[in-house]
Amino acid sequence: MVEVAIGITGVAGRMGLALVRRIVQMPGCRLAGGVDRKDSPAQGRDIGELAGFGSCGILVGDDALPLFAGVDVVIDFTSPSALKMHTDLAAQSKTALVVGTTGLEEAHLAMLTQAAKHVAIVQSFNMSLGVNLLAGMVRQAAAQLNEEWDIEILEMHHRMKVDSPSGTALLLGEAAAKGRGRNLAEIADRGRDGLCGPRRAGEIGFASLRGGNVVGDHTVIFAADDERIEISHKASDRGLFARGAVQAALWVKGRKPGLYRMSDVLGFSS
Ligand code: NAD
């Protein structure tokens, strides 16, 4: 069997190192390289040592160009500011890309759509099977329950998280909005503070908590008069997301250009 050669951008980050640990355990793929920011203290260090399993002879690099040119698939968990460079390189080199980075705005989503005309890209704000299954359940519940049921999405993450609401909360909000046949941007309330007045009928509210080392908790609440439904997902180890991202990398190799979701990888697109 020919192994899929995987490169990682943001290799020295929390997710980058979780990906390294996953790839080395996983049959059918091999770690072919990794890069991080030029000013990262991890520059030049052995990736295996950083990931805690001993030297593997692959050092953290600072140039994404040869990385994209030399692998089958790149997995990106970095920051929104790096996305343009990585989507451009993927499109030029025709190297498939898996993007897990969150905090993406409309302009970033447009970059992904543009690059996906030339190369296969899987993008998801959450790579876990559980959350993608939850999204399907939320969509279905939102379609069944009328606007007398208020939808609120609560998330908690570790103290280092920089974007809010989490990408997963937005993914779940999208699912709820789709269920109601609405556009999330028009009905989202992304934070209440002060005298903000009563809740607008039909809006989808978001609330974010930050603290400790929480990997990712999400609850979607459907609240009506006298009753409430709550559906939750709790992630306890980011290895979970690494597992999904590597599964996506194996799935996307050789696909025709296009923008794919984790639901495509998992086989439950609706
Ligand atoms: P982190 O800060 O620990 O790691 C990010 C790494 O990217 C750092 O090492 C940083 O130096 C590097 N980086 C930044 N800009 C770069 C560039 N231009 N080139 C190369 N490297 C660059 O963060 P993290 O916890 O690993 O999370 C990374 C991203 O993944 C965040 O957006 C986070 O929200 C997201 N995330 C997504 C999922 C998912 O399932 N989709 C799960 C967990 C985290």
Coordinates of C-alpha atoms and ligand atoms in Angstrom, one line a residue:
M1 CA 0.0 0.0 0.0
V2 CA 1.3 3.5 -0.9
E3 CA 1.3 5.7 2.1
V4 CA -0.2 9.1 2.0
A5 CA 2.5 11.7 2.7
I6 CA 1.1 14.3 5.1
G7 CA 2.6 17.7 5.9
I8 CA 1.4 19.9 8.8
T9 CA 1.3 23.7 9.0
G10 CA 1.4 25.0 12.6
V11 CA 3.2 21.7 13.5
A12 CA 4.4 23.1 16.9
G13 CA 1.0 24.1 18.1
R14 CA -1.4 22.1 20.3
M15 CA -3.2 20.6 17.4
G16 CA -0.1 20.3 15.2
L17 CA 1.6 18.1 17.8
A18 CA -1.7 16.1 18.3
L19 CA -1.6 15.5 14.6
V20 CA 2.0 14.3 14.6
R21 CA 1.1 11.8 17.4
R22 CA -1.9 10.6 15.3
I23 CA -0.1 10.3 12.0
V24 CA 2.8 8.2 13.4
Q25 CA 0.3 5.7 14.9
M26 CA -2.0 5.5 11.9
P27 CA -1.5 2.9 9.1
G28 CA -1.7 4.2 5.5
C29 CA 0.0 7.5 6.1
R30 CA 3.4 9.0 7.1
L31 CA 4.6 12.3 8.4
A32 CA 6.5 14.0 5.6
G33 CA 7.2 17.4 7.2
G34 CA 6.0 20.3 9.2
V35 CA 6.4 24.1 9.3
D36 CA 5.6 26.8 11.9
R37 CA 6.0 30.6 12.2
K38 CA 9.5 31.9 11.4
D39 CA 9.7 33.3 14.9
S40 CA 8.5 30.1 16.7
P41 CA 10.8 28.9 19.4
A42 CA 10.3 25.5 18.0
Q43 CA 12.1 26.3 14.7
G44 CA 14.7 23.7 13.9
R45 CA 13.6 21.3 16.6
D46 CA 12.9 17.6 16.0
I47 CA 9.2 17.2 15.6
G48 CA 9.1 13.8 17.2
E49 CA 10.8 15.2 20.3
L50 CA 8.4 18.0 20.5
A51 CA 5.5 15.5 20.2
G52 CA 7.0 13.5 23.1
F53 CA 7.9 10.2 21.4
G54 CA 11.6 10.8 20.6
S55 CA 13.6 11.9 17.6
C56 CA 12.1 11.2 14.2
G57 CA 14.7 13.1 12.1
I58 CA 12.1 15.6 10.8
L59 CA 12.8 19.2 11.9
V60 CA 10.3 22.1 12.2
G61 CA 10.7 24.2 9.1
D62 CA 9.8 27.8 8.3
D63 CA 9.0 27.6 4.5
A64 CA 5.6 26.3 3.5
L65 CA 6.5 26.2 -0.3
P66 CA 8.7 23.1 -0.3
L67 CA 6.3 21.5 2.2
F68 CA 3.3 21.9 -0.2
A69 CA 5.4 20.8 -3.1
G70 CA 6.6 17.6 -1.4
V71 CA 3.6 16.0 0.1
D72 CA 0.2 14.5 -0.9
V73 CA -1.9 16.4 1.6
V74 CA -1.3 19.4 4.0
I75 CA -3.3 19.7 7.3
D76 CA -3.6 23.3 8.5
F77 CA -4.4 24.2 12.1
T78 CA -2.8 27.7 12.3
S79 CA -4.5 31.1 12.3
P80 CA -6.8 32.9 9.9
S81 CA -3.9 35.3 8.9
A82 CA -2.0 32.3 7.4
L83 CA -5.0 31.0 5.3
K84 CA -4.3 33.1 2.2
M85 CA -0.8 31.8 1.9
H86 CA -1.8 28.2 2.5
T87 CA -4.8 28.2 0.1
D88 CA -2.6 29.9 -2.6
L89 CA 0.1 27.3 -2.2
A90 CA -2.4 24.4 -2.3
A91 CA -4.0 25.7 -5.5
Q92 CA -0.6 26.3 -7.2
S93 CA 0.9 23.0 -6.2
K94 CA -2.4 21.0 -6.5
T95 CA -1.8 19.6 -3.1
A96 CA -5.0 18.7 -1.3
L97 CA -5.6 20.6 1.9
V98 CA -7.5 19.9 5.2
V99 CA -8.3 23.1 7.1
G100 CA -9.3 23.0 10.8
T101 CA -8.4 26.6 11.6
T102 CA -11.2 28.6 13.2
G103 CA -12.0 32.3 13.5
L104 CA -12.5 32.5 9.7
E105 CA -14.6 35.4 8.3
E106 CA -16.4 35.7 5.0
A107 CA -13.2 36.7 3.2
H108 CA -11.5 33.6 4.3
L109 CA -14.4 31.4 3.2
A110 CA -14.2 33.1 -0.2
M111 CA -10.4 32.2 -0.3
L112 CA -11.3 28.6 0.3
T113 CA -14.0 28.6 -2.4
Q114 CA -11.6 30.1 -4.9
A115 CA -8.8 27.7 -4.1
A116 CA -11.2 24.7 -4.2
K117 CA -11.7 25.4 -7.9
H118 CA -8.2 24.1 -8.4
V119 CA -7.7 21.5 -5.7
A120 CA -9.6 19.4 -3.2
I121 CA -10.1 21.0 0.2
V122 CA -11.8 19.7 3.3
Q123 CA -12.7 22.5 5.7
S124 CA -14.5 22.0 9.0
F125 CA -14.7 24.0 12.2
N126 CA -14.9 20.6 14.0
M127 CA -13.4 17.4 12.9
S128 CA -15.1 15.1 15.3
L129 CA -17.7 12.5 14.4
G130 CA -19.7 13.4 17.5
V131 CA -20.1 17.1 16.7
N132 CA -20.9 16.5 13.0
L133 CA -23.6 14.0 14.1
L134 CA -24.9 16.5 16.6
A135 CA -25.1 19.1 13.8
G136 CA -27.4 16.8 11.9
M137 CA -29.6 16.4 15.0
V138 CA -29.7 20.1 15.7
R139 CA -30.7 20.8 12.1
Q140 CA -33.5 18.3 12.4
A141 CA -34.7 19.6 15.7
A142 CA -34.7 23.2 14.5
A143 CA -36.8 22.1 11.4
Q144 CA -39.3 20.4 13.7
L145 CA -39.6 23.1 16.4
N146 CA -41.2 26.5 15.5
E147 CA -39.9 29.9 16.5
E148 CA -41.7 29.6 19.9
W149 CA -38.6 27.5 20.7
D150 CA -35.7 29.9 21.3
I151 CA -32.3 28.5 20.2
E152 CA -29.2 29.3 22.3
I153 CA -25.7 27.9 21.9
L154 CA -23.3 27.7 24.8
E155 CA -19.7 26.8 24.5
M156 CA -16.7 26.5 26.8
H157 CA -13.0 26.3 25.9
H158 CA -9.5 26.6 27.4
R159 CA -8.1 29.9 28.5
M160 CA -5.8 30.2 25.5
K161 CA -8.5 30.2 22.8
V162 CA -8.4 33.4 20.8
D163 CA -11.7 33.4 18.8
S164 CA -15.2 33.6 20.0
P165 CA -17.8 32.2 19.5
S166 CA -16.0 29.0 18.7
G167 CA -16.0 27.7 15.1
T168 CA -18.0 24.7 16.4
A169 CA -20.7 26.9 18.0
L170 CA -21.0 28.7 14.6
L171 CA -21.2 25.3 12.8
L172 CA -24.0 24.3 15.1
G173 CA -25.7 27.7 14.6
E174 CA -25.5 27.2 10.9
A175 CA -27.1 23.8 11.3
A176 CA -30.0 25.3 13.3
A177 CA -30.4 28.2 10.9
K178 CA -30.5 25.7 7.9
G179 CA -33.1 23.7 9.7
R180 CA -35.3 26.8 9.9
G181 CA -34.5 27.8 6.3
R182 CA -32.8 31.0 7.5
N183 CA -29.4 32.7 7.0
L184 CA -27.4 32.6 10.2
A185 CA -25.8 36.0 9.7
E186 CA -29.2 37.6 9.8
I187 CA -30.5 36.0 13.0
A188 CA -27.3 35.5 15.1
D189 CA -26.9 37.3 18.4
R190 CA -23.2 36.9 19.2
G191 CA -23.1 38.5 22.6
R192 CA -25.4 40.3 25.0
D193 CA -24.3 43.0 27.4
G194 CA -26.1 45.8 29.3
L195 CA -29.6 47.0 28.5
C196 CA -29.9 45.0 25.3
G197 CA -33.7 44.5 25.4
P198 CA -35.7 41.3 25.2
R199 CA -34.8 38.5 22.9
R200 CA -35.8 38.9 19.2
A201 CA -38.1 36.1 18.0
G202 CA -36.2 33.6 15.9
E203 CA -32.7 34.7 16.8
I204 CA -30.0 32.2 17.6
G205 CA -27.9 33.3 20.6
F206 CA -24.3 32.5 21.4
A207 CA -22.5 32.6 24.7
S208 CA -18.8 31.8 25.3
L209 CA -17.0 30.7 28.5
R210 CA -13.2 30.5 28.8
G211 CA -11.2 28.8 31.4
G212 CA -8.8 26.0 32.4
N213 CA -7.7 23.5 29.8
V214 CA -11.3 22.6 28.6
V215 CA -10.8 21.1 25.1
G216 CA -14.3 22.0 23.9
D217 CA -17.9 21.7 25.4
H218 CA -21.0 22.7 23.4
T219 CA -24.6 22.7 24.3
V220 CA -27.5 23.6 22.0
I221 CA -30.6 24.7 24.0
F222 CA -34.1 24.8 22.6
A223 CA -36.2 26.7 25.1
A224 CA -40.0 27.0 25.0
D225 CA -42.5 28.0 27.6
D226 CA -42.4 25.3 30.4
E227 CA -39.9 23.0 28.7
R228 CA -36.4 22.9 27.4
I229 CA -34.3 20.5 25.3
E230 CA -30.5 20.5 25.6
I231 CA -28.1 18.5 23.4
S232 CA -24.5 18.5 24.4
H233 CA -21.1 17.4 23.1
K234 CA -18.0 17.3 25.3
A235 CA -14.5 16.8 23.9
S236 CA -11.9 15.6 26.5
D237 CA -8.8 15.2 24.3
R238 CA -7.8 17.1 21.2
G239 CA -6.5 13.8 19.8
L240 CA -10.2 13.4 18.8
F241 CA -9.9 16.3 16.3
A242 CA -6.5 15.0 15.1
R243 CA -8.1 11.6 14.4
G244 CA -10.8 13.3 12.3
A245 CA -8.3 15.5 10.5
V246 CA -6.1 12.6 9.5
Q247 CA -9.1 10.6 8.4
A248 CA -10.0 13.6 6.2
A249 CA -6.5 13.7 4.8
L250 CA -6.6 10.0 3.8
W251 CA -10.1 10.6 2.3
V252 CA -9.3 13.8 0.3
K253 CA -6.2 12.5 -1.5
G254 CA -7.0 12.0 -5.2
R255 CA -10.4 13.7 -5.0
K256 CA -11.4 16.1 -7.7
P257 CA -11.2 19.8 -6.9
G258 CA -14.0 21.1 -4.6
L259 CA -14.8 22.3 -1.1
Y260 CA -15.7 19.3 1.1
R261 CA -17.0 19.2 4.6
M262 CA -16.4 16.7 7.4
S263 CA -19.9 15.4 6.8
D264 CA -18.7 14.3 3.3
V265 CA -15.7 12.5 4.8
L266 CA -17.9 10.8 7.4
G267 CA -20.5 9.9 4.8
F268 CA -23.5 11.6 6.3
S269 CA -24.0 14.6 4.0
S270 CA -27.7 15.6 3.8
Ligands
NAD1 P1 -2.0 26.9 18.8 O1 -1.8 28.4 19.0 O2 -1.5 26.0 19.9 O3 -1.2 26.5 17.4 C1 -1.2 27.2 16.3 C2 0.1 27.0 15.6 O4 0.1 27.6 14.3 C3 1.2 27.7 16.4 O5 2.3 26.9 16.6 C4 1.6 28.9 15.6 O6 2.9 29.3 15.7 C5 1.3 28.3 14.2 N1 1.2 29.4 13.1 C6 0.5 30.5 13.2 N2 0.6 31.2 12.0 C7 1.4 30.4 11.2 C8 1.9 30.5 9.9 N3 1.6 31.6 9.1 N4 2.6 29.5 9.4 C9 2.9 28.4 10.1 N5 2.5 28.3 11.4 C10 1.7 29.2 11.9 O7 -3.5 26.6 18.5 P2 -4.3 25.2 18.4 O8 -5.0 25.0 19.7 O9 -3.4 24.2 17.9 O10 -5.4 25.6 17.4 C11 -5.1 26.0 16.1 C12 -6.4 26.3 15.3 O11 -7.2 25.2 15.2 C13 -7.3 27.3 16.1 O12 -7.9 28.2 15.1 C14 -8.3 26.4 16.8 O13 -9.5 27.1 17.1 C15 -8.5 25.4 15.7 N6 -9.0 24.1 16.1 C16 -9.9 23.5 15.3 C17 -10.4 22.3 15.6 C18 -11.3 21.6 14.6 O14 -11.8 20.4 14.8 N7 -11.6 22.2 13.4 C19 -10.1 21.6 16.8 C20 -9.2 22.3 17.7 C21 -8.7 23.5 17.3

